[in-house]
Amino acid sequence: MSKDLINKILLTLGFIFLYRLLAYVPVPGVNIDVVKEFFDSNANNALGLVNMFSGNAVSRLSIISLGIMPYITASIIMELLAATFPALGKMKKERDGMQKYMQIIRYTTIVITLIQSIGVSMGLNSLTGKGGESAISIDMDTFIAVSSISMLTGTMLLMWIGEQITQKGIGNGISLIIFAGIVSAIPGAIGGTIDLVNNGQMNFLTVIAILVVILATVGAIIYVELGERRVPVSYSRKVMMQNQNKRVMNYIPIKVNLSGVIPAIFASAILMFPATVLQGSQNKILMAIADFLSPSSYTFNIIMFLLVVFFAFFYASITFNAKDIADNLKRQGGFIPGVRPGASTSNFLNEVASRLTLWGSLYLAAISTFPWLLVKAMGVPFYFGGVAVLIVVQVAIDTMRKIEAQQYTSKYETLSAVGL
C-alpha cells in the first residue's frame, strides 16, 4: 500500500473511533439506568431494532441517539424531489448546483433532527423505572431545550464525520457509520448467546445452525452483489483511433441489485415507526396493533417483504437513468450492437434494468425476511434479521473495492513516473 492510502485508512479508522466515543456521551439530565432498563425489556421489538442500528447509542441516550437517520431521511426526500421536479434534478447535475443541493439536505437534516429530538424528549417525561424513579432528573422545559440541542449537535457531528470520511478517507462515510454501529453490537450478541447456552436456554446445535444461516446469508449477498449484466458497446473506428492510448469500456455494467440497501432501510423505517410509537401505549387495541407490527411477528416480515420489493423498483427507477446513458453513449460515438442509438437504446436499457430489478428486489426481500424465519423456526429467543447482515456485507464489499481502486491508481502513477 502507498503512504497516501495508509493515511486514508488510518484517518477513516480515527473518525470511526470518534463516532464510537460519542456513543458513550449521554444527554444531560437523563437517568441512564431507567432508560437502559426500558430498552432491555424491549430488546426483541422495534425499539431493540432501532437500538441495534445505532450501536446501542439509544439505550444509553447519548447525544448521537438519533444517529445518521435524519440525514438519510433528508437525502431520500431530496432524491424524490429531484426526480419529481426537473429544475432540482438539473441543479443536482451541475457542479455549483450540487453544493446548493447538499446545503439544502443539511438544512433539512436540522429540521428533521429537531422534530425527532423534541418528540423523544417529551416521550421520556412519561418513562419511569421499576422503582418509580423518573427518566428525567431536571425540569421538563429545561430538559427539552438541553436534550434537543445535544441531539442536534450529535447528529451534525455524525454528518460532518461522514462527509470527512467520504472526502478524505476510504469508502462512503454515512454507510461506514451505520456499519460501525451494527458491528459494535456483535461482541454483546456473542456474549449473550454464550450466556443462553450456559443457562441451558439454547442448545449448542442451535448455535451451529444459526452460524450456518449467517454464513449462507453472507454467501448469497456476496454472490448477488458482485453480479452484473454487461451490455456490449461498440464504438466507431474514428473514436477508437482517437482513444487508442486510452482504455475505452466496451460494455455497460448494470448491477443485479441496482437500488443497494436503501429499500431494506426505508421499509424497516416505515414499519418500525408505528410500532415504536405504539409501544408505550396501555390501550388494548393499540397494544394489539403494536404486537401485529413487531419485528418478531410473521405479519411484520410479510409486509416487509412486499415493501422491499416495492421500494427496490421505486428507487431503481430514480437512480438508473437510461436516457442519460443513451445520450452520453450517442455523444461519444458508441452504440449497442443491434439497437439504434437514442430512444431505442434508452428503451432497451430500461427493459434490461427492469428484468434485473425484478430478481434484485426478490433477492433483497428474501435476505430481509428469510433468515429471521429460519431462526424463528429453530426457537431462538432473540431477534435476528438479514437487513443488518445485508448492510454490513454491502459496505464491506464497497469499501474493499475502493481500497483496490486506490491501489491500482497508485501502481499506475508509479509506472507512469518510471516511464517518464
PDB file of C-alpha atoms in Angstrom, residues 64-269:
ATOM      1  CA  ILE A  64     -25.976  10.641  18.847  1.00  0.00           C
ATOM      2  CA  SER A  65     -29.113   8.659  19.783  1.00  0.00           C
ATOM      3  CA  LEU A  66     -30.850   9.739  16.589  1.00  0.00           C
ATOM      4  CA  GLY A  67     -27.838   8.515  14.619  1.00  0.00           C
ATOM      5  CA  ILE A  68     -27.406   9.397  10.975  1.00  0.00           C
ATOM      6  CA  MET A  69     -31.017   8.501  10.083  1.00  0.00           C
ATOM      7  CA  PRO A  70     -32.221  12.165   9.893  1.00  0.00           C
ATOM      8  CA  TYR A  71     -29.534  12.800   7.240  1.00  0.00           C
ATOM      9  CA  ILE A  72     -30.548   9.669   5.309  1.00  0.00           C
ATOM     10  CA  THR A  73     -34.218  10.679   5.508  1.00  0.00           C
ATOM     11  CA  ALA A  74     -33.383  14.170   4.211  1.00  0.00           C
ATOM     12  CA  SER A  75     -31.322  12.651   1.377  1.00  0.00           C
ATOM     13  CA  ILE A  76     -34.188  10.338   0.361  1.00  0.00           C
ATOM     14  CA  ILE A  77     -36.655  13.249   0.386  1.00  0.00           C
ATOM     15  CA  MET A  78     -34.328  15.294  -1.834  1.00  0.00           C
ATOM     16  CA  GLU A  79     -33.852  12.346  -4.220  1.00  0.00           C
ATOM     17  CA  LEU A  80     -37.622  12.046  -4.584  1.00  0.00           C
ATOM     18  CA  LEU A  81     -37.999  15.801  -5.140  1.00  0.00           C
ATOM     19  CA  ALA A  82     -35.132  15.816  -7.680  1.00  0.00           C
ATOM     20  CA  ALA A  83     -36.875  13.043  -9.612  1.00  0.00           C
ATOM     21  CA  THR A  84     -40.197  14.942  -9.485  1.00  0.00           C
ATOM     22  CA  PHE A  85     -39.042  18.488 -10.260  1.00  0.00           C
ATOM     23  CA  PRO A  86     -36.728  18.862 -13.321  1.00  0.00           C
ATOM     24  CA  ALA A  87     -35.216  22.154 -12.052  1.00  0.00           C
ATOM     25  CA  LEU A  88     -33.990  20.450  -8.866  1.00  0.00           C
ATOM     26  CA  GLY A  89     -32.702  17.483 -10.875  1.00  0.00           C
ATOM     27  CA  LYS A  90     -30.778  19.868 -13.136  1.00  0.00           C
ATOM     28  CA  MET A  91     -29.296  21.631 -10.092  1.00  0.00           C
ATOM     29  CA  LYS A  92     -28.026  18.273  -8.799  1.00  0.00           C
ATOM     30  CA  LYS A  93     -26.134  17.559 -12.031  1.00  0.00           C
ATOM     31  CA  GLU A  94     -24.302  20.923 -12.101  1.00  0.00           C
ATOM     32  CA  ARG A  95     -21.116  21.427 -10.089  1.00  0.00           C
ATOM     33  CA  ASP A  96     -22.191  24.672  -8.390  1.00  0.00           C
ATOM     34  CA  GLY A  97     -25.757  23.406  -8.121  1.00  0.00           C
ATOM     35  CA  MET A  98     -24.593  20.273  -6.297  1.00  0.00           C
ATOM     36  CA  GLN A  99     -23.188  22.426  -3.488  1.00  0.00           C
ATOM     37  CA  LYS A 100     -26.577  24.147  -3.089  1.00  0.00           C
ATOM     38  CA  TYR A 101     -28.277  20.738  -3.269  1.00  0.00           C
ATOM     39  CA  MET A 102     -26.118  19.390  -0.418  1.00  0.00           C
ATOM     40  CA  GLN A 103     -26.735  22.553   1.586  1.00  0.00           C
ATOM     41  CA  ILE A 104     -30.496  22.028   1.306  1.00  0.00           C
ATOM     42  CA  ILE A 105     -30.018  18.448   2.566  1.00  0.00           C
ATOM     43  CA  ARG A 106     -28.108  19.761   5.595  1.00  0.00           C
ATOM     44  CA  TYR A 107     -30.823  22.294   6.457  1.00  0.00           C
ATOM     45  CA  THR A 108     -33.495  19.626   6.029  1.00  0.00           C
ATOM     46  CA  THR A 109     -31.497  17.347   8.346  1.00  0.00           C
ATOM     47  CA  ILE A 110     -31.525  20.063  11.031  1.00  0.00           C
ATOM     48  CA  VAL A 111     -35.317  20.395  10.814  1.00  0.00           C
ATOM     49  CA  ILE A 112     -35.904  16.622  10.967  1.00  0.00           C
ATOM     50  CA  THR A 113     -33.454  16.233  13.874  1.00  0.00           C
ATOM     51  CA  LEU A 114     -35.135  18.982  15.905  1.00  0.00           C
ATOM     52  CA  ILE A 115     -38.589  17.456  15.393  1.00  0.00           C
ATOM     53  CA  GLN A 116     -37.389  13.973  16.388  1.00  0.00           C
ATOM     54  CA  SER A 117     -35.323  15.181  19.355  1.00  0.00           C
ATOM     55  CA  ILE A 118     -38.238  17.181  20.782  1.00  0.00           C
ATOM     56  CA  GLY A 119     -40.508  14.142  20.349  1.00  0.00           C
ATOM     57  CA  VAL A 120     -38.024  11.856  22.145  1.00  0.00           C
ATOM     58  CA  SER A 121     -37.553  14.379  24.960  1.00  0.00           C
ATOM     59  CA  MET A 122     -41.295  14.687  25.543  1.00  0.00           C
ATOM     60  CA  GLY A 123     -41.705  10.910  25.445  1.00  0.00           C
ATOM     61  CA  LEU A 124     -39.104  10.443  28.196  1.00  0.00           C
ATOM     62  CA  ASN A 125     -41.261  12.512  30.549  1.00  0.00           C
ATOM     63  CA  SER A 126     -43.669   9.586  30.990  1.00  0.00           C
ATOM     64  CA  LEU A 127     -40.948   6.933  31.321  1.00  0.00           C
ATOM     65  CA  THR A 128     -40.356   5.555  34.803  1.00  0.00           C
ATOM     66  CA  GLY A 129     -38.279   2.700  36.211  1.00  0.00           C
ATOM     67  CA  LYS A 130     -39.457  -0.315  38.193  1.00  0.00           C
ATOM     68  CA  GLY A 131     -38.895   1.579  41.426  1.00  0.00           C
ATOM     69  CA  GLY A 132     -40.948   4.545  40.207  1.00  0.00           C
ATOM     70  CA  GLU A 133     -37.920   6.778  39.518  1.00  0.00           C
ATOM     71  CA  SER A 134     -38.233   9.197  36.595  1.00  0.00           C
ATOM     72  CA  ALA A 135     -36.070   9.035  33.457  1.00  0.00           C
ATOM     73  CA  ILE A 136     -35.535  12.818  33.707  1.00  0.00           C
ATOM     74  CA  SER A 137     -33.617  14.351  36.601  1.00  0.00           C
ATOM     75  CA  ILE A 138     -34.145  18.061  35.776  1.00  0.00           C
ATOM     76  CA  ASP A 139     -37.040  20.403  34.929  1.00  0.00           C
ATOM     77  CA  MET A 140     -39.032  19.254  31.869  1.00  0.00           C
ATOM     78  CA  ASP A 141     -38.802  22.513  29.881  1.00  0.00           C
ATOM     79  CA  THR A 142     -35.069  22.806  30.570  1.00  0.00           C
ATOM     80  CA  PHE A 143     -34.579  19.162  29.598  1.00  0.00           C
ATOM     81  CA  ILE A 144     -36.370  19.568  26.237  1.00  0.00           C
ATOM     82  CA  ALA A 145     -34.152  22.536  25.361  1.00  0.00           C
ATOM     83  CA  VAL A 146     -30.908  20.874  26.524  1.00  0.00           C
ATOM     84  CA  SER A 147     -31.618  17.446  25.001  1.00  0.00           C
ATOM     85  CA  SER A 148     -32.773  18.898  21.666  1.00  0.00           C
ATOM     86  CA  ILE A 149     -29.599  20.967  21.305  1.00  0.00           C
ATOM     87  CA  SER A 150     -27.454  17.991  22.431  1.00  0.00           C
ATOM     88  CA  MET A 151     -29.032  15.553  19.937  1.00  0.00           C
ATOM     89  CA  LEU A 152     -28.883  18.137  17.147  1.00  0.00           C
ATOM     90  CA  THR A 153     -25.182  18.679  17.881  1.00  0.00           C
ATOM     91  CA  GLY A 154     -24.594  14.921  17.879  1.00  0.00           C
ATOM     92  CA  THR A 155     -26.326  14.375  14.536  1.00  0.00           C
ATOM     93  CA  MET A 156     -24.455  17.315  12.979  1.00  0.00           C
ATOM     94  CA  LEU A 157     -21.176  15.841  14.250  1.00  0.00           C
ATOM     95  CA  LEU A 158     -22.059  12.487  12.676  1.00  0.00           C
ATOM     96  CA  MET A 159     -22.940  14.206   9.404  1.00  0.00           C
ATOM     97  CA  TRP A 160     -19.594  16.039   9.472  1.00  0.00           C
ATOM     98  CA  ILE A 161     -17.721  12.813  10.288  1.00  0.00           C
ATOM     99  CA  GLY A 162     -19.454  11.044   7.393  1.00  0.00           C
ATOM    100  CA  GLU A 163     -18.554  13.806   4.940  1.00  0.00           C
ATOM    101  CA  GLN A 164     -14.933  13.867   6.129  1.00  0.00           C
ATOM    102  CA  ILE A 165     -14.600  10.098   5.651  1.00  0.00           C
ATOM    103  CA  THR A 166     -16.094  10.336   2.144  1.00  0.00           C
ATOM    104  CA  GLN A 167     -13.838  13.238   1.105  1.00  0.00           C
ATOM    105  CA  LYS A 168     -10.556  12.393   2.869  1.00  0.00           C
ATOM    106  CA  GLY A 169     -10.826   8.739   3.859  1.00  0.00           C
ATOM    107  CA  ILE A 170     -11.864   5.464   2.239  1.00  0.00           C
ATOM    108  CA  GLY A 171     -15.439   4.493   1.403  1.00  0.00           C
ATOM    109  CA  ASN A 172     -18.811   6.126   1.901  1.00  0.00           C
ATOM    110  CA  GLY A 173     -18.789   7.856   5.287  1.00  0.00           C
ATOM    111  CA  ILE A 174     -22.509   7.547   6.035  1.00  0.00           C
ATOM    112  CA  SER A 175     -22.535   3.824   5.188  1.00  0.00           C
ATOM    113  CA  LEU A 176     -19.437   3.210   7.320  1.00  0.00           C
ATOM    114  CA  ILE A 177     -21.084   4.906  10.326  1.00  0.00           C
ATOM    115  CA  ILE A 178     -24.086   2.558  10.054  1.00  0.00           C
ATOM    116  CA  PHE A 179     -21.658  -0.340   9.523  1.00  0.00           C
ATOM    117  CA  ALA A 180     -19.689   0.551  12.668  1.00  0.00           C
ATOM    118  CA  GLY A 181     -22.888   0.832  14.718  1.00  0.00           C
ATOM    119  CA  ILE A 182     -24.068  -2.650  13.721  1.00  0.00           C
ATOM    120  CA  VAL A 183     -20.646  -4.297  14.079  1.00  0.00           C
ATOM    121  CA  SER A 184     -20.179  -2.782  17.566  1.00  0.00           C
ATOM    122  CA  ALA A 185     -23.161  -4.840  18.765  1.00  0.00           C
ATOM    123  CA  ILE A 186     -21.608  -8.168  17.639  1.00  0.00           C
ATOM    124  CA  PRO A 187     -19.448  -8.781  20.791  1.00  0.00           C
ATOM    125  CA  GLY A 188     -22.512  -8.232  23.002  1.00  0.00           C
ATOM    126  CA  ALA A 189     -24.587 -10.591  20.843  1.00  0.00           C
ATOM    127  CA  ILE A 190     -21.881 -13.275  21.073  1.00  0.00           C
ATOM    128  CA  GLY A 191     -21.698 -12.852  24.848  1.00  0.00           C
ATOM    129  CA  GLY A 192     -25.489 -13.053  25.153  1.00  0.00           C
ATOM    130  CA  THR A 193     -25.549 -16.243  23.066  1.00  0.00           C
ATOM    131  CA  ILE A 194     -22.864 -17.845  25.270  1.00  0.00           C
ATOM    132  CA  ASP A 195     -24.928 -16.969  28.371  1.00  0.00           C
ATOM    133  CA  LEU A 196     -28.023 -18.580  26.819  1.00  0.00           C
ATOM    134  CA  VAL A 197     -26.049 -21.768  26.099  1.00  0.00           C
ATOM    135  CA  ASN A 198     -24.577 -21.838  29.631  1.00  0.00           C
ATOM    136  CA  ASN A 199     -28.025 -21.304  31.174  1.00  0.00           C
ATOM    137  CA  GLY A 200     -29.493 -24.129  29.106  1.00  0.00           C
ATOM    138  CA  GLN A 201     -31.886 -21.817  27.232  1.00  0.00           C
ATOM    139  CA  MET A 202     -30.249 -22.664  23.892  1.00  0.00           C
ATOM    140  CA  ASN A 203     -28.839 -25.899  22.502  1.00  0.00           C
ATOM    141  CA  PHE A 204     -25.279 -25.925  21.125  1.00  0.00           C
ATOM    142  CA  LEU A 205     -26.601 -27.486  17.902  1.00  0.00           C
ATOM    143  CA  THR A 206     -28.913 -24.493  17.530  1.00  0.00           C
ATOM    144  CA  VAL A 207     -25.892 -22.173  17.707  1.00  0.00           C
ATOM    145  CA  ILE A 208     -24.231 -24.141  14.911  1.00  0.00           C
ATOM    146  CA  ALA A 209     -27.445 -23.938  12.855  1.00  0.00           C
ATOM    147  CA  ILE A 210     -27.540 -20.146  13.357  1.00  0.00           C
ATOM    148  CA  LEU A 211     -23.916 -19.875  12.180  1.00  0.00           C
ATOM    149  CA  VAL A 212     -24.822 -21.875   9.060  1.00  0.00           C
ATOM    150  CA  VAL A 213     -27.735 -19.486   8.366  1.00  0.00           C
ATOM    151  CA  ILE A 214     -25.447 -16.452   8.813  1.00  0.00           C
ATOM    152  CA  LEU A 215     -22.742 -17.888   6.534  1.00  0.00           C
ATOM    153  CA  ALA A 216     -25.324 -18.856   3.889  1.00  0.00           C
ATOM    154  CA  THR A 217     -26.799 -15.328   4.061  1.00  0.00           C
ATOM    155  CA  VAL A 218     -23.372 -13.704   3.703  1.00  0.00           C
ATOM    156  CA  GLY A 219     -22.501 -16.008   0.779  1.00  0.00           C
ATOM    157  CA  ALA A 220     -25.763 -15.214  -1.020  1.00  0.00           C
ATOM    158  CA  ILE A 221     -25.255 -11.457  -0.535  1.00  0.00           C
ATOM    159  CA  ILE A 222     -21.688 -11.552  -1.874  1.00  0.00           C
ATOM    160  CA  TYR A 223     -22.719 -13.673  -4.876  1.00  0.00           C
ATOM    161  CA  VAL A 224     -25.580 -11.364  -5.907  1.00  0.00           C
ATOM    162  CA  GLU A 225     -23.855  -8.056  -5.079  1.00  0.00           C
ATOM    163  CA  LEU A 226     -20.953  -8.928  -7.375  1.00  0.00           C
ATOM    164  CA  GLY A 227     -23.348  -9.966 -10.152  1.00  0.00           C
ATOM    165  CA  GLU A 228     -23.971  -7.645 -13.097  1.00  0.00           C
ATOM    166  CA  ARG A 229     -25.262  -7.718 -16.661  1.00  0.00           C
ATOM    167  CA  ARG A 230     -22.671  -6.390 -19.103  1.00  0.00           C
ATOM    168  CA  VAL A 231     -24.394  -4.847 -22.106  1.00  0.00           C
ATOM    169  CA  PRO A 232     -21.866  -4.862 -25.016  1.00  0.00           C
ATOM    170  CA  VAL A 233     -20.979  -1.499 -26.612  1.00  0.00           C
ATOM    171  CA  SER A 234     -19.212  -0.814 -29.917  1.00  0.00           C
ATOM    172  CA  TYR A 235     -17.507   2.402 -30.992  1.00  0.00           C
ATOM    173  CA  SER A 236     -16.889   3.821 -34.433  1.00  0.00           C
ATOM    174  CA  ARG A 237     -13.385   3.453 -35.921  1.00  0.00           C
ATOM    175  CA  LYS A 238     -12.826   7.198 -35.604  1.00  0.00           C
ATOM    176  CA  VAL A 239     -13.488   7.125 -31.869  1.00  0.00           C
ATOM    177  CA  MET A 240     -11.199   4.127 -31.377  1.00  0.00           C
ATOM    178  CA  MET A 241      -8.379   5.849 -33.262  1.00  0.00           C
ATOM    179  CA  GLN A 242      -8.763   8.977 -31.155  1.00  0.00           C
ATOM    180  CA  ASN A 243      -8.620   6.938 -27.942  1.00  0.00           C
ATOM    181  CA  GLN A 244      -6.078   4.305 -28.974  1.00  0.00           C
ATOM    182  CA  ASN A 245      -3.859   5.177 -25.998  1.00  0.00           C
ATOM    183  CA  LYS A 246      -6.786   5.191 -23.550  1.00  0.00           C
ATOM    184  CA  ARG A 247      -8.924   2.370 -22.211  1.00  0.00           C
ATOM    185  CA  VAL A 248     -12.441   2.597 -23.652  1.00  0.00           C
ATOM    186  CA  MET A 249     -15.015   0.485 -21.805  1.00  0.00           C
ATOM    187  CA  ASN A 250     -16.714  -1.839 -24.294  1.00  0.00           C
ATOM    188  CA  TYR A 251     -19.706  -2.667 -22.106  1.00  0.00           C
ATOM    189  CA  ILE A 252     -22.266  -1.026 -19.822  1.00  0.00           C
ATOM    190  CA  PRO A 253     -22.348  -2.750 -16.389  1.00  0.00           C
ATOM    191  CA  ILE A 254     -25.848  -2.994 -14.877  1.00  0.00           C
ATOM    192  CA  LYS A 255     -25.937  -4.485 -11.381  1.00  0.00           C
ATOM    193  CA  VAL A 256     -28.494  -7.115 -10.416  1.00  0.00           C
ATOM    194  CA  ASN A 257     -29.249  -5.066  -7.300  1.00  0.00           C
ATOM    195  CA  LEU A 258     -29.483  -1.526  -8.667  1.00  0.00           C
ATOM    196  CA  SER A 259     -31.019   0.022  -5.561  1.00  0.00           C
ATOM    197  CA  GLY A 260     -28.488  -1.200  -2.990  1.00  0.00           C
ATOM    198  CA  VAL A 261     -29.579  -1.475   0.628  1.00  0.00           C
ATOM    199  CA  ILE A 262     -31.844   1.616   0.591  1.00  0.00           C
ATOM    200  CA  PRO A 263     -35.141  -0.333   0.043  1.00  0.00           C
ATOM    201  CA  ALA A 264     -34.484  -2.504   3.118  1.00  0.00           C
ATOM    202  CA  ILE A 265     -33.594   0.520   5.281  1.00  0.00           C
ATOM    203  CA  PHE A 266     -36.589   2.529   4.062  1.00  0.00           C
ATOM    204  CA  ALA A 267     -39.035  -0.368   4.559  1.00  0.00           C
ATOM    205  CA  SER A 268     -37.661  -1.005   8.067  1.00  0.00           C
ATOM    206  CA  ALA A 269     -38.014   2.681   8.980  1.00  0.00           C
TER     207      ALA A 269
END
